[in-house]
């Protein structure tokens, strides 16, 4: 996790807000550092995490996690982390006996209807423990990323329904949090992705949007991060609802600075 | 600068008599006239579209209008598809909450959980059930949101249901005198193409499009009354934590001199030492120019056609004084 980002968002692992949906969105840049941030943040916050990782392998996230000070292997062993490795288990869909619906069952269907099996997986993973004793603070669902589901043939409305159900279960029923990543293709012709992105934006409480610089690649400024608080819990001045910073990704951290205030420029 | 805070006086059902509205160009009247925004909005029956965007969310305005309706003693039905009942009721007093009937389509709209708590007939069934109400008196029906319904139902079905819902008071077949029905529909504009939005807006009596500048929200209101010209109005407001409206006179005057440093957009193409754009003549001149490396058919012909003096040309060679001319036959050693 990146302490500077925590400062910007005014959160710490000790007092994370509950019942919130955070939308991560990247346009013309790679926003996955935010996924790594929230993964390590919630593991450090002692939350039960269900991570639907469709883009990268477990070892990739584990290596980045180790740089940020968390071990995904041990978190998985002690039951804190439930990891759905999309790259591996997509193969299981085809080669396993078909007795119970696989979370990624939609891969087998000619016309992927809905993502109910994936939702059932999430609900099962984050279900409160039977023996009453709450070992973990609050459940958290992370998805990296939802745009991939569109590429796999699922419709935007089906993905929105999946998020809706996860929101009703994780955010509302279990008072947990959700963090999902969606790419902004910036392409007006990709209607499905636009519906998904806008629909999610309307559902979310906080939007973190990373963008590449309009002027192109730069060695010292990797992009800018726009923070938009929707539905603030206490009414704040609208001026504070939206903030924009530029950032530079370093080996183990990310530094944020006001626009045009890169140390390399000053 | 800040206008009178509306403490939402009870409004007579139907809101008759309060319909005087400022002509297009904005409400800059006295306090009494400014409070007409809500009255005139709620005075009309029929469908009212609240068009919001990601940046300017419209649910708080919807809740403000619901509060106003509830305070005037109306029954309010809410078809909730996007937020939980708790979240929707948050911020209302108990006497307002008592007047709200929340039809919950948030928890299990598609019956995935199979808890049996799903309302039969789905959201459309709930809407048609609302059509068949018997209690007299005006009713407000809030749809949170129309976008969810549009994504899950065919546009024509939804439009027909909305039409039946908002025009039932003018339907003479029902013998019991039912009061006015107004339908408030929240529509997330970016999610739909121009077709469905156009269909809904042609059904709507009133349209409110939300927008704003950095620090204040504005509502652009379009009212269509029967046999009258549509009126346009822009109203600046902000919504207080208890969901009452704080109406304001106009766009904040302090914002242009002190724009937010974080959001100031600098156009990188303004102060350039070279010209990025071409005028029409310059573009034509550029297009008509043939570059030296371009191979055209004329050039090809010119190269292929032998020139006039080419057949009779000769090479004249005059040896120089210091030229070392070899007298030997260079092919001597070849032994031919």
Coordinates of C-alpha atoms in Angstrom, one line a residue:
Chain A
X1 CA 0.0 0.0 0.0
X2 CA 1.1 3.5 -0.7
X3 CA 1.0 5.8 2.4
X4 CA 0.7 8.9 0.2
X5 CA -2.4 7.6 -1.5
X6 CA -3.9 6.9 2.0
X7 CA -3.2 10.5 2.9
X8 CA -5.0 11.8 -0.2
X9 CA -8.0 9.6 0.5
X10 CA -7.9 10.2 4.2
X11 CA -8.0 6.5 5.1
X12 CA -5.7 4.3 7.2
X13 CA -5.9 0.5 7.6
X14 CA -7.1 1.0 11.2
X15 CA -10.1 3.0 10.2
X16 CA -11.3 2.0 6.7
X17 CA -14.8 3.0 5.8
X18 CA -17.4 0.3 5.3
X19 CA -20.1 -0.3 2.8
X20 CA -18.3 1.5 0.0
X21 CA -17.8 0.7 -3.7
X22 CA -14.6 2.1 -5.1
X23 CA -14.2 2.3 -8.8
X24 CA -10.7 2.3 -10.3
X25 CA -10.6 3.4 -13.9
X26 CA -7.6 3.8 -16.2
X27 CA -7.5 5.6 -19.5
X28 CA -4.4 5.4 -21.7
X29 CA -2.3 4.2 -18.9
X30 CA -2.0 1.2 -16.5
X31 CA -3.9 1.6 -13.3
X32 CA -3.0 -1.7 -11.8
X33 CA -0.9 -0.1 -9.1
X34 CA -4.1 0.9 -7.5
X35 CA -5.2 -2.7 -7.4
X36 CA -2.0 -3.6 -5.7
X37 CA -2.5 -0.8 -3.3
X38 CA -6.0 -1.8 -2.2
X39 CA -5.0 -5.5 -2.1
X40 CA -2.2 -4.8 0.4
X41 CA -4.2 -2.1 2.2
X42 CA -7.1 -4.5 3.0
X43 CA -4.8 -7.4 3.9
X44 CA -3.0 -5.1 6.3
X45 CA -6.3 -3.9 7.6
X46 CA -7.0 -7.5 8.6
X47 CA -10.0 -7.7 6.3
X48 CA -11.2 -10.9 4.7
X49 CA -10.4 -10.5 1.1
X50 CA -11.9 -12.2 -2.0
X51 CA -9.8 -11.4 -5.0
X52 CA -11.2 -12.2 -8.4
X53 CA -8.0 -11.9 -10.4
X54 CA -8.6 -12.5 -14.1
X55 CA -5.7 -10.6 -15.6
X56 CA -2.5 -11.9 -13.9
X57 CA -1.3 -15.0 -12.2
X58 CA -1.2 -15.5 -8.4
X59 CA 2.6 -15.3 -8.4
X60 CA 2.5 -11.9 -10.1
X61 CA 0.3 -10.4 -7.4
X62 CA 2.3 -12.2 -4.8
X63 CA 5.6 -10.7 -6.0
X64 CA 4.2 -7.2 -6.1
X65 CA 2.5 -7.8 -2.7
X66 CA 5.9 -8.8 -1.2
X67 CA 7.3 -5.5 -2.4
X68 CA 4.5 -3.8 -0.6
X69 CA 5.0 -5.8 2.5
X70 CA 2.2 -8.4 2.4
X71 CA 2.5 -12.1 1.7
X72 CA -0.4 -13.4 -0.4
X73 CA 0.7 -17.0 0.2
X74 CA 0.5 -16.8 3.9
X75 CA -2.7 -14.8 3.8
X76 CA -4.2 -17.5 1.6
X77 CA -3.0 -20.2 4.0
X78 CA -4.5 -18.6 7.1
X79 CA -7.8 -18.1 5.2
X80 CA -7.7 -14.4 5.0
X81 CA -7.5 -14.3 1.2
X82 CA -9.7 -16.2 -1.2
X83 CA -8.0 -16.0 -4.6
X84 CA -9.8 -16.9 -7.8
X85 CA -7.0 -17.2 -10.4
X86 CA -8.8 -16.7 -13.7
X87 CA -5.9 -17.7 -15.8
X88 CA -5.7 -21.2 -14.2
X89 CA -9.3 -22.0 -13.4
X90 CA -10.6 -21.0 -16.8
X91 CA -8.9 -24.3 -17.9
X92 CA -10.7 -26.2 -15.2
X93 CA -14.0 -25.1 -16.7
X94 CA -13.3 -27.3 -19.7
X95 CA -11.6 -30.2 -18.2
X96 CA -13.4 -30.8 -15.0
X97 CA -16.5 -32.9 -14.5
X98 CA -19.6 -30.8 -14.7
X99 CA -21.3 -31.5 -11.5
X100 CA -21.4 -28.1 -9.9
X101 CA -21.3 -24.7 -11.6
X102 CA -17.8 -23.4 -11.9
X103 CA -17.4 -19.7 -11.0
X104 CA -16.4 -19.0 -14.6
X105 CA -19.1 -21.2 -16.0
X106 CA -20.0 -18.5 -18.5
X107 CA -17.0 -19.5 -20.6
X108 CA -18.7 -22.7 -21.6
X109 CA -21.9 -21.0 -22.7
X110 CA -22.5 -20.0 -26.2
X111 CA -24.5 -17.0 -25.1
X112 CA -23.2 -16.0 -21.7
X113 CA -26.4 -15.1 -19.8
X114 CA -25.4 -14.1 -16.4
X115 CA -22.6 -14.2 -13.9
X116 CA -24.6 -15.8 -11.1
X117 CA -22.1 -18.7 -10.5
X118 CA -19.3 -16.0 -10.1
X119 CA -21.5 -14.2 -7.6
X120 CA -22.3 -17.4 -5.7
X121 CA -18.5 -18.0 -5.5
X122 CA -18.0 -14.5 -4.0
X123 CA -20.8 -14.9 -1.6
X124 CA -19.6 -18.3 -0.4
X125 CA -16.0 -16.9 0.0
X126 CA -17.1 -13.9 2.1
X127 CA -19.8 -15.6 4.1
X128 CA -19.3 -15.0 7.8
X129 CA -17.8 -17.9 9.7
X130 CA -20.2 -20.3 11.2
X131 CA -18.5 -20.6 14.6
X132 CA -19.5 -17.0 15.4
X133 CA -16.1 -15.7 16.2
X134 CA -15.3 -13.0 13.7
X135 CA -11.6 -13.5 12.9
X136 CA -11.5 -10.8 10.2
X137 CA -12.7 -7.2 10.3
X138 CA -14.9 -6.8 7.3
X139 CA -15.2 -8.6 4.0
X140 CA -13.7 -7.0 0.9
X141 CA -14.2 -8.0 -2.8
X142 CA -11.5 -7.0 -5.3
X143 CA -11.9 -7.6 -9.1
X144 CA -9.1 -7.1 -11.6
X145 CA -10.7 -6.3 -13.9
X146 CA -14.3 -6.2 -15.1
X147 CA -13.5 -5.1 -18.7
X148 CA -12.1 -8.5 -19.3
X149 CA -15.5 -10.0 -18.8
X150 CA -16.8 -8.0 -21.7
X151 CA -14.0 -9.3 -23.8
X152 CA -15.0 -12.8 -22.9
X153 CA -18.4 -12.2 -24.3
X154 CA -20.5 -11.2 -21.2
X155 CA -22.8 -8.3 -21.8
X156 CA -22.4 -5.0 -20.0
X157 CA -25.8 -5.4 -18.3
X158 CA -24.8 -8.8 -17.0
X159 CA -21.6 -7.4 -15.5
X160 CA -23.6 -4.6 -14.0
X161 CA -26.0 -7.1 -12.5
X162 CA -23.1 -9.0 -11.0
X163 CA -21.7 -5.9 -9.4
X164 CA -25.2 -5.0 -8.2
X165 CA -25.6 -8.3 -6.4
X166 CA -22.1 -8.1 -5.0
X167 CA -22.9 -4.6 -3.8
X168 CA -26.1 -5.8 -2.2
X169 CA -24.3 -8.7 -0.5
X170 CA -20.9 -7.4 0.3
X171 CA -21.4 -3.7 0.8
X172 CA -24.9 -3.7 2.2
X173 CA -25.6 -7.0 3.9
X174 CA -22.1 -7.7 5.2
X175 CA -21.0 -4.1 5.5
X176 CA -17.9 -4.7 3.6
X177 CA -16.2 -2.9 0.7
X178 CA -15.7 -3.5 -3.0
X179 CA -12.9 -2.3 -5.3
X180 CA -13.2 -3.0 -9.0
X181 CA -11.1 -1.9 -11.9
X182 CA -12.4 -1.0 -15.3
X183 CA -10.5 0.2 -18.3
X184 CA -11.7 3.3 -20.1
X185 CA -11.0 2.6 -23.8
X186 CA -11.6 6.2 -24.7
X187 CA -13.2 4.8 -27.8
X188 CA -16.6 6.1 -28.5
X189 CA -17.5 3.1 -30.5
X190 CA -17.0 0.6 -27.6
X191 CA -20.6 1.1 -26.4
X192 CA -20.6 -1.9 -24.0
X193 CA -17.5 -0.7 -22.2
X194 CA -19.1 2.8 -22.0
X195 CA -22.3 1.4 -20.5
X196 CA -20.3 -0.6 -18.0
X197 CA -18.0 2.3 -17.0
X198 CA -20.9 4.8 -16.6
X199 CA -23.2 2.4 -14.9
X200 CA -20.5 1.5 -12.4
X201 CA -19.6 5.2 -11.9
X202 CA -23.2 5.8 -10.9
X203 CA -23.1 3.0 -8.4
X204 CA -19.8 3.8 -6.8
X205 CA -19.0 6.0 -3.9
X206 CA -15.5 6.9 -4.8
X207 CA -13.9 7.0 -8.3
X208 CA -10.2 6.9 -8.8
X209 CA -9.4 7.7 -12.4
X210 CA -5.8 7.4 -13.7
X211 CA -5.0 9.0 -17.0
X212 CA -1.9 9.2 -19.1
X213 CA -0.6 12.7 -19.6
X214 CA -2.3 14.5 -22.5
X215 CA 1.1 15.5 -23.7
X216 CA 2.4 12.0 -24.0
X217 CA 4.9 9.8 -22.1
X218 CA 7.1 11.4 -19.6
X219 CA 9.9 9.9 -17.5
X220 CA 9.2 11.8 -14.3
X221 CA 5.4 12.1 -14.4
X222 CA 3.7 8.8 -15.2
X223 CA 0.2 10.1 -15.3
X224 CA -2.5 11.9 -13.3
X225 CA -5.0 10.6 -10.7
X226 CA -8.4 12.1 -10.4
X227 CA -10.3 11.5 -7.2
X228 CA -14.0 12.0 -7.3
X229 CA -16.1 11.5 -4.1
X230 CA -19.7 10.7 -5.0
X231 CA -22.4 10.5 -2.3
X232 CA -20.3 12.0 0.5
X233 CA -21.4 10.8 3.9
X234 CA -21.3 14.3 5.3
X235 CA -21.9 17.2 2.9
X236 CA -18.6 18.9 2.1
X237 CA -18.0 21.8 -0.1
X238 CA -18.4 20.7 -3.7
X239 CA -15.0 22.1 -4.4
X240 CA -13.5 19.3 -2.3
X241 CA -15.4 16.6 -4.1
X242 CA -12.9 16.3 -6.9
X243 CA -9.1 16.5 -6.7
X244 CA -6.4 15.9 -9.4
X245 CA -2.8 14.9 -8.7
X246 CA 0.0 13.8 -10.8
X247 CA 2.0 10.7 -9.8
X248 CA 5.2 8.9 -10.4
X249 CA 5.5 5.2 -9.8
X250 CA 8.7 4.2 -8.1
X251 CA 10.0 0.8 -7.2
X252 CA 8.1 0.3 -4.0
X253 CA 6.0 3.4 -3.7
X254 CA 4.1 6.0 -5.7
X255 CA 4.7 9.7 -5.1
X256 CA 1.9 12.1 -5.7
X257 CA 2.2 15.8 -6.3
X258 CA 0.0 18.7 -7.4
X259 CA -0.2 19.3 -11.1
X260 CA 3.0 20.7 -12.6
X261 CA 4.8 20.3 -9.3
X262 CA 7.0 17.3 -10.2
X263 CA 10.3 17.5 -8.3
X264 CA 12.0 17.0 -11.7
X265 CA 10.4 20.2 -13.0
X266 CA 10.9 22.5 -10.0
Chain B
X1 CA -26.1 35.8 -2.3
X2 CA -27.8 32.9 -0.5
X3 CA -31.5 33.0 -1.0
X4 CA -34.1 32.1 1.5
X5 CA -33.8 28.6 2.8
X6 CA -36.8 26.7 2.0
X7 CA -38.4 25.2 5.0
X8 CA -40.8 23.5 2.7
X9 CA -44.2 24.8 3.6
X10 CA -47.0 22.4 3.0
X11 CA -48.2 22.7 -0.5
X12 CA -51.8 22.3 -1.4
X13 CA -52.4 19.2 -3.5
X14 CA -51.9 20.0 -7.0
X15 CA -50.1 23.1 -6.2
X16 CA -52.5 25.3 -8.0
X17 CA -52.0 29.0 -8.0
X18 CA -48.3 28.8 -7.6
X19 CA -47.5 28.3 -11.2
X20 CA -46.3 31.7 -12.1
X21 CA -42.9 31.1 -13.5
X22 CA -40.1 33.3 -14.6
X23 CA -39.6 33.3 -18.3
X24 CA -36.6 31.7 -19.8
X25 CA -33.3 33.2 -18.7
X26 CA -33.2 32.2 -15.0
X27 CA -34.9 32.9 -11.8
X28 CA -33.6 36.1 -10.4
X29 CA -36.6 37.3 -8.6
X30 CA -37.3 37.8 -5.0
X31 CA -37.4 35.1 -2.4
X32 CA -41.0 34.3 -2.9
X33 CA -40.5 33.8 -6.6
X34 CA -37.5 31.7 -6.1
X35 CA -39.3 29.2 -4.0
X36 CA -41.6 28.6 -6.9
X37 CA -39.0 26.3 -8.5
X38 CA -40.1 23.4 -6.4
X39 CA -43.7 24.3 -6.3
X40 CA -43.9 24.6 -10.1
X41 CA -42.0 21.4 -10.5
X42 CA -44.2 19.5 -8.2
X43 CA -47.4 21.4 -9.2
X44 CA -47.4 19.5 -12.5
X45 CA -48.6 16.0 -12.6
X46 CA -47.3 13.4 -15.0
X47 CA -43.8 12.3 -15.6
X48 CA -40.8 14.3 -14.5
X49 CA -37.4 13.3 -15.7
X50 CA -34.4 14.0 -13.6
X51 CA -31.4 13.7 -15.8
X52 CA -28.2 13.4 -13.9
X53 CA -24.6 12.5 -14.7
X54 CA -21.7 10.9 -13.0
X55 CA -20.4 14.3 -11.9
X56 CA -23.7 15.7 -10.9
X57 CA -25.7 13.1 -9.2
X58 CA -29.5 13.6 -9.0
X59 CA -30.5 11.3 -6.2
X60 CA -30.3 14.1 -3.6
X61 CA -32.6 16.3 -5.7
X62 CA -34.9 13.4 -6.0
X63 CA -34.9 13.0 -2.3
X64 CA -35.5 16.7 -1.8
X65 CA -38.5 16.5 -4.1
X66 CA -39.8 13.4 -2.2
X67 CA -39.4 15.2 1.1
X68 CA -41.4 18.1 -0.3
X69 CA -44.2 15.8 -1.5
X70 CA -44.3 13.9 1.7
X71 CA -44.5 17.1 3.8
X72 CA -47.5 18.1 1.8
X73 CA -49.2 15.0 3.0
X74 CA -48.9 12.8 0.0
X75 CA -48.3 9.1 -0.1
X76 CA -44.9 8.4 -1.8
X77 CA -44.1 5.2 -3.4
X78 CA -40.4 4.5 -4.2
X79 CA -39.3 1.8 -6.7
X80 CA -35.8 1.3 -5.4
X81 CA -33.4 -0.5 -7.8
X82 CA -30.1 1.1 -7.1
X83 CA -29.6 1.7 -3.4
X84 CA -30.7 -0.1 -0.3
X85 CA -33.8 1.0 1.6
X86 CA -31.6 2.1 4.6
X87 CA -29.5 4.3 2.4
X88 CA -32.5 5.8 0.7
X89 CA -34.3 6.6 3.9
X90 CA -31.1 8.0 5.5
X91 CA -31.5 11.7 6.3
X92 CA -35.3 11.8 6.4
X93 CA -37.2 12.4 9.6
X94 CA -39.4 9.6 10.9
X95 CA -42.6 11.4 9.9
X96 CA -41.4 11.6 6.3
X97 CA -40.2 8.0 6.4
X98 CA -43.6 6.9 7.6
X99 CA -45.1 8.3 4.4
X100 CA -42.6 6.5 2.2
X101 CA -43.5 3.1 0.8
X102 CA -40.2 1.5 -0.4
X103 CA -40.6 -1.3 -3.0
X104 CA -37.2 -3.0 -2.7
X105 CA -35.7 -4.2 -5.9
X106 CA -32.2 -3.6 -4.7
X107 CA -31.6 -6.8 -2.7
X108 CA -32.7 -9.4 -5.2
X109 CA -34.0 -7.9 -8.4
X110 CA -33.4 -11.0 -10.5
X111 CA -34.2 -13.7 -8.0
X112 CA -30.7 -15.1 -7.8
X113 CA -30.8 -15.5 -4.1
X114 CA -34.0 -17.5 -4.2
X115 CA -35.1 -16.2 -0.8
X116 CA -38.6 -15.8 -2.0
X117 CA -38.6 -12.2 -1.0
X118 CA -38.6 -10.9 -4.6
X119 CA -41.8 -9.1 -5.3
X120 CA -43.9 -11.0 -7.8
X121 CA -44.0 -9.7 -11.3
X122 CA -40.8 -7.8 -11.0
X123 CA -40.5 -4.0 -11.1
X124 CA -43.0 -3.8 -14.0
X125 CA -45.6 -5.8 -11.9
X126 CA -45.1 -3.4 -9.0
X127 CA -45.6 -0.4 -11.3
X128 CA -48.8 -1.8 -12.7
X129 CA -50.0 -2.6 -9.2
X130 CA -49.4 1.0 -8.3
X131 CA -51.7 1.9 -11.3
X132 CA -54.5 0.1 -9.7
X133 CA -54.5 2.0 -6.4
X134 CA -57.8 2.9 -4.9
X135 CA -57.0 5.5 -2.3
X136 CA -57.9 9.0 -3.4
X137 CA -55.5 11.9 -3.1
X138 CA -52.4 12.8 -4.9
X139 CA -49.6 10.3 -5.1
X140 CA -45.9 10.6 -5.9
X141 CA -44.1 7.7 -7.4
X142 CA -40.3 7.9 -7.5
X143 CA -38.4 5.6 -9.8
X144 CA -34.8 5.1 -8.6
X145 CA -33.8 4.7 -11.3
X146 CA -35.3 4.7 -14.8
X147 CA -31.9 3.7 -16.1
X148 CA -32.0 0.4 -14.3
X149 CA -35.4 -0.3 -15.7
X150 CA -34.4 0.7 -19.2
X151 CA -31.4 -1.6 -19.1
X152 CA -33.6 -4.6 -18.0
X153 CA -36.9 -3.9 -19.8
X154 CA -37.8 -3.2 -23.4
X155 CA -38.1 0.6 -23.9
X156 CA -41.6 0.3 -25.4
X157 CA -43.0 -1.7 -22.5
X158 CA -41.5 0.8 -20.0
X159 CA -42.9 3.8 -21.9
X160 CA -46.3 2.2 -22.1
X161 CA -46.3 1.5 -18.4
X162 CA -45.1 5.0 -17.5
X163 CA -47.8 6.5 -19.7
X164 CA -50.5 4.4 -18.1
X165 CA -49.1 5.3 -14.7
X166 CA -48.9 9.1 -15.2
X167 CA -52.1 9.5 -17.1
X168 CA -54.4 7.4 -14.9
X169 CA -56.1 10.5 -13.4
X170 CA -57.2 11.6 -16.8
X171 CA -58.6 8.2 -17.6
X172 CA -62.4 8.4 -17.2
X173 CA -63.0 4.7 -17.1
X174 CA -62.1 4.6 -13.4
X175 CA -65.2 5.7 -11.5
X176 CA -63.5 6.5 -8.2
X177 CA -62.0 9.9 -8.1
X178 CA -58.3 9.5 -7.9
X179 CA -56.0 12.4 -7.3
X180 CA -53.1 13.5 -9.3
X181 CA -50.2 11.2 -9.9
X182 CA -46.8 12.5 -10.5
X183 CA -43.9 10.2 -11.4
X184 CA -40.4 11.2 -10.7
X185 CA -37.9 9.3 -12.7
X186 CA -34.1 9.4 -12.2
X187 CA -32.3 8.9 -15.4
X188 CA -28.5 8.5 -15.8
X189 CA -28.1 10.0 -19.1
X190 CA -24.8 8.6 -20.2
X191 CA -26.1 5.0 -20.0
X192 CA -28.5 5.3 -22.8
X193 CA -28.5 6.1 -26.5
X194 CA -30.5 9.0 -27.9
X195 CA -33.4 6.8 -28.8
X196 CA -34.6 5.7 -25.4
X197 CA -33.8 9.1 -23.9
X198 CA -35.8 10.8 -26.6
X199 CA -38.8 8.5 -26.1
X200 CA -38.8 9.2 -22.4
X201 CA -38.4 12.9 -22.7
X202 CA -41.3 13.0 -25.1
X203 CA -43.4 11.4 -22.4
X204 CA -42.3 13.7 -19.7
X205 CA -44.1 16.9 -18.7
X206 CA -41.0 18.3 -17.0
X207 CA -37.4 17.6 -17.5
X208 CA -34.7 18.6 -15.1
X209 CA -31.1 18.4 -16.4
X210 CA -28.5 18.7 -13.7
X211 CA -25.2 20.4 -14.2
X212 CA -23.1 23.0 -12.5
X213 CA -19.8 24.7 -12.0
X214 CA -17.1 23.7 -9.5
X215 CA -18.9 24.8 -6.4
X216 CA -22.6 24.9 -7.2
X217 CA -25.2 22.7 -8.8
X218 CA -27.6 24.0 -11.4
X219 CA -30.8 22.6 -12.7
X220 CA -32.0 23.3 -16.2
X221 CA -35.8 22.9 -16.1
X222 CA -38.0 22.4 -19.1
X223 CA -41.7 22.5 -18.5
X224 CA -44.3 21.4 -21.1
X225 CA -47.8 22.4 -20.2
X226 CA -50.8 21.6 -22.3
X227 CA -51.6 24.3 -24.8
X228 CA -48.7 26.5 -23.7
X229 CA -45.2 27.1 -25.0
X230 CA -42.6 25.1 -23.1
X231 CA -40.7 27.2 -20.6
X232 CA -37.0 27.0 -19.9
X233 CA -35.5 28.0 -16.6
X234 CA -32.2 27.6 -14.9
X235 CA -32.0 27.4 -11.2
X236 CA -28.9 27.3 -9.0
X237 CA -29.2 25.4 -5.8
X238 CA -27.5 23.3 -3.2
X239 CA -29.0 20.6 -1.1
X240 CA -28.7 20.7 2.7
X241 CA -28.0 17.6 4.7
X242 CA -31.7 17.4 5.7
X243 CA -32.6 17.3 2.0
X244 CA -34.1 20.8 1.8
X245 CA -33.1 23.0 -1.0
X246 CA -31.1 26.1 -0.7
X247 CA -31.9 28.1 -3.7
X248 CA -29.4 30.6 -5.0
X249 CA -29.6 33.6 -7.3
X250 CA -27.2 32.7 -10.0
X251 CA -23.9 31.1 -10.8
X252 CA -21.4 31.9 -8.1
X253 CA -19.6 35.1 -9.0
X254 CA -16.4 34.3 -7.2
X255 CA -15.5 31.3 -9.2
X256 CA -14.2 32.8 -12.4
X257 CA -11.6 35.0 -10.7
X258 CA -10.4 32.2 -8.5
X259 CA -10.6 29.0 -10.5
X260 CA -9.6 25.9 -8.6
X261 CA -5.9 25.3 -9.2
X262 CA -6.4 21.6 -9.4
X263 CA -8.9 21.7 -12.1
X264 CA -7.6 24.6 -14.2
X265 CA -7.2 23.2 -17.6
X266 CA -4.2 24.5 -19.5
X267 CA -4.5 24.1 -23.3
X268 CA -1.0 23.0 -24.3
X269 CA -1.5 24.3 -27.8
X270 CA -2.1 28.0 -26.9
X271 CA 1.4 29.5 -26.8
X272 CA 3.3 27.7 -29.5
X273 CA 6.1 29.1 -31.6
X274 CA 4.9 27.3 -34.6
X275 CA 1.6 27.0 -36.4
X276 CA -0.4 23.8 -35.7
X277 CA -3.5 24.7 -37.7
X278 CA -3.9 25.6 -41.4
X279 CA -6.2 28.0 -42.9
X280 CA -8.3 26.9 -45.9
X281 CA -6.1 28.5 -48.5
X282 CA -3.0 27.1 -46.8
X283 CA -4.5 23.7 -46.8
X284 CA -5.4 24.0 -50.5
X285 CA -1.9 25.2 -51.4
X286 CA -0.5 22.3 -49.5
X287 CA -2.7 19.7 -51.2
X288 CA -2.0 21.0 -54.7
X289 CA 1.8 20.9 -54.2
X290 CA 3.6 17.9 -55.8
X291 CA 6.5 16.8 -53.8
X292 CA 9.8 15.9 -55.7
X293 CA 9.7 12.3 -54.7
X294 CA 6.1 11.7 -55.8
X295 CA 6.0 9.6 -59.0
X296 CA 3.1 10.8 -61.2
X297 CA 2.1 9.5 -64.6
X298 CA 3.4 12.7 -66.3
X299 CA 6.7 12.1 -64.8
X300 CA 6.7 8.5 -65.9
X301 CA 5.8 9.6 -69.5
X302 CA 8.5 12.2 -69.5
X303 CA 11.1 9.6 -68.5
X304 CA 9.9 6.9 -71.0
X305 CA 9.6 9.2 -74.0
X306 CA 12.9 9.6 -75.8
X307 CA 13.9 13.3 -75.9
X308 CA 14.2 15.0 -79.3
X309 CA 18.0 15.0 -79.5
X310 CA 18.6 11.7 -77.9
X311 CA 18.9 9.5 -81.1
X312 CA 21.6 11.6 -82.7
X313 CA 23.7 12.3 -79.6
X314 CA 27.4 11.4 -79.7
X315 CA 30.2 11.4 -77.2
X316 CA 33.1 13.6 -78.2
X317 CA 36.2 12.9 -76.4
X318 CA 39.2 15.1 -76.5
X319 CA 42.2 13.7 -74.7
X320 CA 43.9 16.1 -72.3
X321 CA 47.5 17.0 -72.6
X322 CA 48.6 15.1 -69.6
X323 CA 46.4 12.1 -70.3
X324 CA 48.4 8.9 -70.1
X325 CA 47.0 7.0 -73.0
X326 CA 48.0 3.3 -73.0
X327 CA 49.0 2.2 -76.5
X328 CA 48.9 -1.5 -75.6
X329 CA 46.0 -3.6 -76.4
X330 CA 44.4 -4.2 -73.0
X331 CA 43.2 -7.6 -74.2
X332 CA 46.6 -8.7 -75.3
X333 CA 47.1 -11.3 -72.6
X334 CA 43.8 -13.0 -73.3
X335 CA 45.3 -14.8 -76.2
X336 CA 42.3 -14.7 -78.4

